């Protein structure tokens, strides 16, 4: 069975509690469950991991190489700072789609720049949890 990896970075374990006016009332578990349901209907499987640690996220990306059709990745604030995550994505052949729940371009200027965008196949921002689904569809509808 083809597999997708859903990877969430720092503070996204706080979804539902964290700034609900920006990130909504649903939890990370809600997100992961609804993503599993969606991909199942396309005959795919989905693994989901979240970490607050940059090094763990790097390890998940390395380990994903050859195992997944694609990675749906919200790197949280590391998006704006992490050359190491960018290099991790460059070091594997599995394609990555960058997702942000909020429209980062409408927010503080430090959120406007992404370190990882140049090495991702696409970026989806500002559609809430739906952005993750759009990313999954982008991978699955390529078939
Ligand atoms: C975020 C946007 C980032 O700027 C922020 O640091 C996050 C969440 C989003 O999903 O909108 O943690 O990636």
Coordinates of N, CA and C and ligand atoms in Angstrom, one line a residue:
X1 N 0.8 -1.2 0.0 CA 0.0 0.0 0.0 C 0.9 1.3 0.0
X2 N 0.5 2.2 -0.8 CA 1.3 3.5 -0.8 C 1.0 4.2 0.4
X3 N 2.1 4.9 0.9 CA 2.0 5.6 2.2 C 2.4 7.1 2.0
X4 N 1.7 7.9 2.8 CA 2.1 9.3 3.0 C 2.6 9.5 4.4
X5 N 3.4 10.5 4.6 CA 3.9 10.9 6.0 C 3.4 12.3 6.3
X6 N 2.7 12.4 7.4 CA 2.2 13.7 7.9 C 3.2 14.1 9.0
X7 N 3.9 15.2 8.9 CA 4.9 15.6 9.8 C 4.5 17.0 10.3
X8 N 4.4 17.1 11.7 CA 4.1 18.4 12.2 C 5.2 18.8 13.2
X9 N 5.6 20.1 13.2 CA 6.7 20.5 14.0 C 6.3 21.2 15.3
X10 N 7.1 22.1 15.8 CA 7.0 22.6 17.2 C 5.7 23.3 17.4
X11 N 5.2 23.1 18.6 CA 3.9 23.7 19.1 C 2.6 23.2 18.5
X12 N 2.8 22.4 17.5 CA 1.5 21.9 16.8 C 0.8 20.8 17.6
X13 N 1.5 20.3 18.6 CA 0.9 19.4 19.6 C -0.1 20.2 20.4
X14 N -0.1 21.5 20.4 CA -0.9 22.4 21.2 C -2.2 22.8 20.4
X15 N -2.3 22.3 19.2 CA -3.5 22.6 18.4 C -4.8 22.4 19.2
X16 N -5.8 23.3 19.1 CA -7.0 23.2 19.9 C -6.9 24.1 21.1
X17 N -5.7 24.2 21.7 CA -5.5 25.1 22.8 C -4.8 26.4 22.5
X18 N -3.9 26.2 21.5 CA -3.0 27.3 21.1 C -3.7 28.3 20.2
X19 N -3.8 29.6 20.6 CA -4.3 30.6 19.7 C -5.4 30.1 18.8
X20 N -6.5 29.7 19.3 CA -7.6 29.1 18.5 C -8.1 30.1 17.5
X21 N -8.0 31.4 17.7 CA -8.4 32.4 16.7 C -7.6 32.3 15.4
X22 N -6.4 31.8 15.6 CA -5.5 31.7 14.4 C -5.5 30.2 13.9
X23 N -5.4 29.2 14.8 CA -5.2 27.9 14.4 C -6.4 27.0 14.5
X24 N -7.6 27.5 15.0 CA -8.8 26.8 15.1 C -8.9 26.0 16.4
X25 N -10.1 25.3 16.5 CA -10.4 24.6 17.8 C -10.1 23.1 17.7
X26 N -9.8 22.6 16.6 CA -9.5 21.2 16.4 C -8.1 20.8 16.9
X27 N -8.0 19.6 17.4 CA -6.7 19.1 17.9 C -5.8 18.4 16.9
X28 N -4.6 18.1 17.3 CA -3.7 17.4 16.4 C -4.3 16.0 16.1
X29 N -4.8 15.4 17.2 CA -5.4 14.1 17.0 C -6.6 14.1 16.0
X30 N -7.4 15.2 16.1 CA -8.5 15.4 15.1 C -7.9 15.4 13.7
X31 N -6.8 16.2 13.5 CA -6.2 16.3 12.2 C -5.7 15.0 11.7
X32 N -5.0 14.3 12.6 CA -4.3 13.0 12.1 C -5.4 12.0 11.8
X33 N -6.5 11.9 12.6 CA -7.6 11.0 12.3 C -8.3 11.3 11.0
X34 N -8.6 12.6 10.8 CA -9.3 12.9 9.5 C -8.4 12.7 8.3
X35 N -7.1 12.9 8.5 CA -6.1 12.6 7.4 C -6.1 11.1 7.0
X36 N -6.1 10.3 8.1 CA -6.1 8.9 7.9 C -7.3 8.4 7.1
X37 N -8.5 9.0 7.5 CA -9.7 8.6 6.8 C -9.7 9.0 5.3
X38 N -9.2 10.2 5.1 CA -9.1 10.7 3.7 C -8.2 9.8 2.8
X39 N -7.0 9.5 3.3 CA -6.1 8.8 2.5 C -6.6 7.3 2.3
X40 N -7.3 6.8 3.3 CA -7.8 5.5 3.2 C -8.8 5.3 2.0
X41 N -9.6 6.4 1.9 CA -10.6 6.4 0.8 C -9.9 6.4 -0.6
X42 N -8.6 6.7 -0.7 CA -7.8 6.6 -1.9 C -6.9 5.4 -1.9
X43 N -7.1 4.5 -0.9 CA -6.3 3.3 -0.9 C -4.9 3.5 -0.4
X44 N -4.6 4.6 0.3 CA -3.3 4.9 0.8 C -3.3 4.7 2.4
X45 N -2.1 4.6 2.9 CA -1.9 4.6 4.3 C -1.2 5.9 4.7
X46 N -1.3 6.2 6.0 CA -0.7 7.5 6.5 C 0.0 7.3 7.9
X47 N 1.2 7.6 8.0 CA 1.9 7.7 9.3 C 1.9 9.2 9.7
X48 N 1.7 9.4 11.0 CA 1.7 10.8 11.5 C 2.7 11.0 12.7
X49 N 3.6 11.9 12.6 CA 4.5 12.2 13.7 C 4.5 13.7 14.0
X50 N 4.7 14.1 15.2 CA 4.9 15.5 15.6 C 6.1 15.5 16.5
X51 N 6.9 16.6 16.4 CA 8.0 16.8 17.3 C 8.2 18.2 17.5
X52 N 8.6 18.6 18.8 CA 9.0 19.9 19.1 C 10.5 20.1 18.8
X53 N 11.2 19.0 18.4 CA 12.7 19.0 18.3 C 13.1 19.0 16.9
X54 N 14.0 19.9 16.5 CA 14.5 20.0 15.1 C 15.2 18.7 14.7
X55 N 16.0 18.2 15.6 CA 16.8 17.0 15.2 C 15.9 15.8 15.0
X56 N 14.8 15.7 15.7 CA 13.8 14.6 15.5 C 13.1 14.7 14.2
X57 N 12.8 15.9 13.8 CA 12.1 16.2 12.5 C 13.1 15.8 11.4
X58 N 14.4 16.1 11.6 CA 15.4 15.8 10.6 C 15.4 14.2 10.5
X59 N 15.5 13.5 11.6 CA 15.5 12.1 11.6 C 14.3 11.5 10.9
X60 N 13.1 12.0 11.1 CA 11.9 11.5 10.5 C 12.0 11.7 8.9
X61 N 12.6 12.8 8.5 CA 12.7 13.1 7.1 C 13.7 12.1 6.5
X62 N 14.8 11.9 7.1 CA 15.8 10.9 6.6 C 15.2 9.5 6.5
X63 N 14.5 9.1 7.6 CA 13.9 7.8 7.6 C 12.8 7.6 6.6
X64 N 12.2 8.7 6.1 CA 11.1 8.6 5.2 C 11.6 8.3 3.8
X65 N 12.9 8.5 3.5 CA 13.4 8.3 2.2 C 13.1 6.9 1.7
X66 N 12.4 6.8 0.6 CA 12.2 5.4 0.0 C 11.0 4.7 0.6
X67 N 10.4 5.3 1.7 CA 9.3 4.7 2.4 C 7.9 5.3 2.1
X68 N 7.9 6.5 1.6 CA 6.7 7.2 1.4 C 6.6 7.8 0.0
X69 N 5.4 8.0 -0.5 CA 5.2 8.7 -1.8 C 5.4 10.2 -1.6
X70 N 5.2 10.7 -0.4 CA 5.4 12.1 -0.1 C 5.2 12.5 1.3
X71 N 5.8 13.6 1.7 CA 5.7 14.1 3.1 C 4.9 15.4 3.0
X72 N 3.9 15.5 3.9 CA 3.1 16.7 4.2 C 3.7 17.3 5.4
X73 N 4.3 18.5 5.3 CA 5.1 19.0 6.4 C 4.7 20.4 6.8
X74 N 4.3 20.5 8.1 CA 4.2 21.8 8.7 C 5.3 21.9 9.7
X75 N 6.3 22.7 9.3 CA 7.5 22.8 10.2 C 7.4 23.9 11.3
X76 N 6.2 24.4 11.4 CA 6.0 25.5 12.4 C 7.0 26.6 12.3
X77 N 7.5 27.1 13.4 CA 8.4 28.2 13.4 C 9.8 27.8 12.8
X78 N 10.1 26.5 12.8 CA 11.4 26.2 12.2 C 11.4 26.5 10.7
X79 N 10.2 26.6 10.1 CA 10.1 27.0 8.7 C 11.0 28.3 8.4
X80 N 10.9 29.2 9.4 CA 11.5 30.5 9.1 C 13.0 30.6 9.5
X81 N 13.5 29.5 10.1 CA 14.8 29.6 10.7 C 15.8 28.4 10.3
X82 N 15.2 27.3 9.9 CA 16.0 26.1 9.9 C 16.7 25.7 8.6
X83 N 18.0 26.1 8.4 CA 18.7 25.6 7.3 C 18.9 24.1 7.4
X84 N 19.0 23.6 8.6 CA 19.1 22.1 8.8 C 17.9 21.3 8.3
X85 N 16.7 21.8 8.5 CA 15.6 21.1 7.9 C 15.6 21.2 6.4
X86 N 15.9 22.4 5.9 CA 16.0 22.5 4.4 C 17.1 21.5 3.9
X87 N 18.2 21.4 4.5 CA 19.2 20.4 4.0 C 18.7 19.0 4.2
X88 N 17.9 18.7 5.2 CA 17.4 17.4 5.4 C 16.5 17.0 4.2
X89 N 15.6 18.0 3.8 CA 14.7 17.8 2.7 C 15.5 17.6 1.4
X90 N 16.6 18.4 1.2 CA 17.4 18.2 0.0 C 18.1 16.9 0.0
X91 N 18.3 16.3 1.1 CA 19.1 15.1 1.2 C 18.3 13.8 0.9
X92 N 17.0 13.9 0.7 CA 16.2 12.8 0.4 C 15.5 13.0 -0.9
X93 N 15.0 11.8 -1.5 CA 14.3 12.0 -2.8 C 12.8 12.0 -2.7
X94 N 12.3 11.8 -1.5 CA 10.8 11.8 -1.3 C 10.4 13.3 -1.4
X95 N 9.3 13.5 -2.2 CA 8.9 14.9 -2.3 C 8.1 15.4 -1.1
X96 N 8.3 16.7 -0.8 CA 7.7 17.3 0.4 C 6.8 18.5 0.0
X97 N 5.6 18.5 0.5 CA 4.7 19.7 0.4 C 4.7 20.4 1.7
X98 N 5.0 21.7 1.7 CA 5.0 22.6 2.9 C 3.5 23.1 3.1
X99 N 3.1 23.0 4.4 CA 1.7 23.4 4.7 C 1.8 24.3 5.9
X100 N 1.0 25.4 5.9 CA 0.8 26.2 7.1 C -0.7 26.5 7.2
X101 N -1.2 26.3 8.5 CA -2.6 26.5 8.8 C -3.0 27.9 8.5
X102 N -2.2 28.8 9.0 CA -2.5 30.3 8.9 C -1.9 30.8 7.6
X103 N -2.4 32.0 7.2 CA -1.8 32.6 6.0 C -0.6 33.4 6.5
X104 N 0.6 32.8 6.5 CA 1.8 33.4 7.0 C 2.1 34.7 6.4
X105 N 1.7 34.9 5.2 CA 2.0 36.2 4.5 C 1.1 37.4 5.0
X106 N 0.1 37.1 5.7 CA -0.7 38.2 6.3 C -0.3 38.5 7.7
X107 N 0.7 37.8 8.2 CA 1.1 37.9 9.6 C 2.5 38.7 9.7
X108 N 3.1 38.5 10.8 CA 4.4 39.2 11.1 C 5.4 39.0 9.9
X109 N 6.2 40.0 9.7 CA 7.2 39.8 8.5 C 8.1 38.7 8.7
X110 N 8.4 38.3 10.0 CA 9.4 37.2 10.1 C 8.8 35.8 9.7
X111 N 7.5 35.8 9.5 CA 6.8 34.6 9.0 C 6.7 34.6 7.5
X112 N 7.2 35.6 6.8 CA 7.0 35.7 5.4 C 8.0 34.9 4.6
X113 N 9.2 34.6 5.3 CA 10.2 33.9 4.6 C 10.2 32.4 5.1
X114 N 10.3 31.5 4.1 CA 10.4 30.1 4.4 C 11.8 29.6 3.9
X115 N 12.5 29.0 4.8 CA 13.8 28.4 4.5 C 13.6 27.1 3.6
X116 N 12.4 26.5 3.8 CA 12.2 25.2 3.2 C 11.5 25.2 1.8
X117 N 10.8 26.3 1.5 CA 10.1 26.4 0.3 C 10.8 26.1 -1.0
X118 N 12.1 26.5 -1.1 CA 12.8 26.2 -2.3 C 13.1 24.8 -2.6
X119 N 13.0 23.9 -1.5 CA 13.3 22.5 -1.7 C 12.0 21.7 -1.5
X120 N 10.9 22.3 -1.4 CA 9.6 21.6 -1.4 C 9.0 21.7 -2.8
X121 N 8.1 20.8 -3.1 CA 7.5 20.8 -4.5 C 6.3 21.8 -4.5
X122 N 5.8 22.2 -3.4 CA 4.8 23.2 -3.3 C 4.5 23.7 -1.9
X123 N 3.7 24.7 -1.8 CA 3.4 25.3 -0.5 C 1.9 25.6 -0.5
X124 N 1.3 25.3 0.6 CA -0.2 25.6 0.8 C -0.3 26.3 2.1
X125 N -0.8 27.5 2.1 CA -1.0 28.3 3.3 C -2.4 28.9 3.4
X126 N -2.8 29.1 4.6 CA -4.0 29.9 4.9 C -5.4 29.2 4.8
X127 N -5.4 27.9 4.6 CA -6.7 27.2 4.4 C -7.0 26.3 5.7
X128 N -6.4 26.7 6.8 CA -6.7 25.9 8.0 C -6.3 24.4 7.8
X129 N -7.0 23.5 8.5 CA -6.7 22.1 8.4 C -6.9 21.6 6.9
X130 N -7.7 22.3 6.2 CA -8.0 21.8 4.8 C -6.7 21.8 4.0
X131 N -5.7 22.7 4.3 CA -4.5 22.7 3.6 C -3.8 21.4 3.6
X132 N -3.8 20.7 4.7 CA -3.2 19.3 4.8 C -3.9 18.4 3.8
X133 N -5.2 18.5 3.7 CA -6.0 17.6 2.8 C -5.6 17.9 1.4
X134 N -5.5 19.2 1.1 CA -5.2 19.6 -0.3 C -3.8 19.0 -0.7
X135 N -2.9 19.0 0.3 CA -1.5 18.5 0.1 C -1.6 17.0 -0.2
X136 N -2.4 16.3 0.6 CA -2.6 14.8 0.4 C -3.2 14.6 -1.0
X137 N -4.2 15.4 -1.4 CA -4.8 15.2 -2.7 C -3.8 15.4 -3.8
X138 N -2.9 16.4 -3.6 CA -1.9 16.7 -4.6 C -1.0 15.5 -4.8
X139 N -0.7 14.8 -3.8 CA 0.1 13.6 -4.0 C -0.7 12.5 -4.6
X140 N -1.9 12.3 -4.1 CA -2.7 11.1 -4.5 C -3.3 11.2 -5.8
X141 N -3.6 12.4 -6.2 CA -4.2 12.6 -7.6 C -3.2 12.6 -8.7
X142 N -1.9 12.5 -8.3 CA -0.9 12.4 -9.4 C -1.0 11.0 -10.1
X143 N -1.6 10.1 -9.4 CA -1.7 8.7 -10.0 C -2.6 8.6 -11.2
Ligands
LIG1 C1 2.5 27.8 11.2 C2 3.0 29.2 11.0 C3 4.3 29.5 11.7 O1 4.7 30.8 11.4 C4 4.1 29.3 13.2 O2 5.4 29.4 13.8 C5 3.5 28.0 13.5 C6 2.4 27.5 12.7 C7 1.1 27.6 10.6 O3 0.7 26.4 10.5 O4 0.3 28.5 10.3 O5 3.9 27.3 14.5 O6 3.4 26.9 10.6

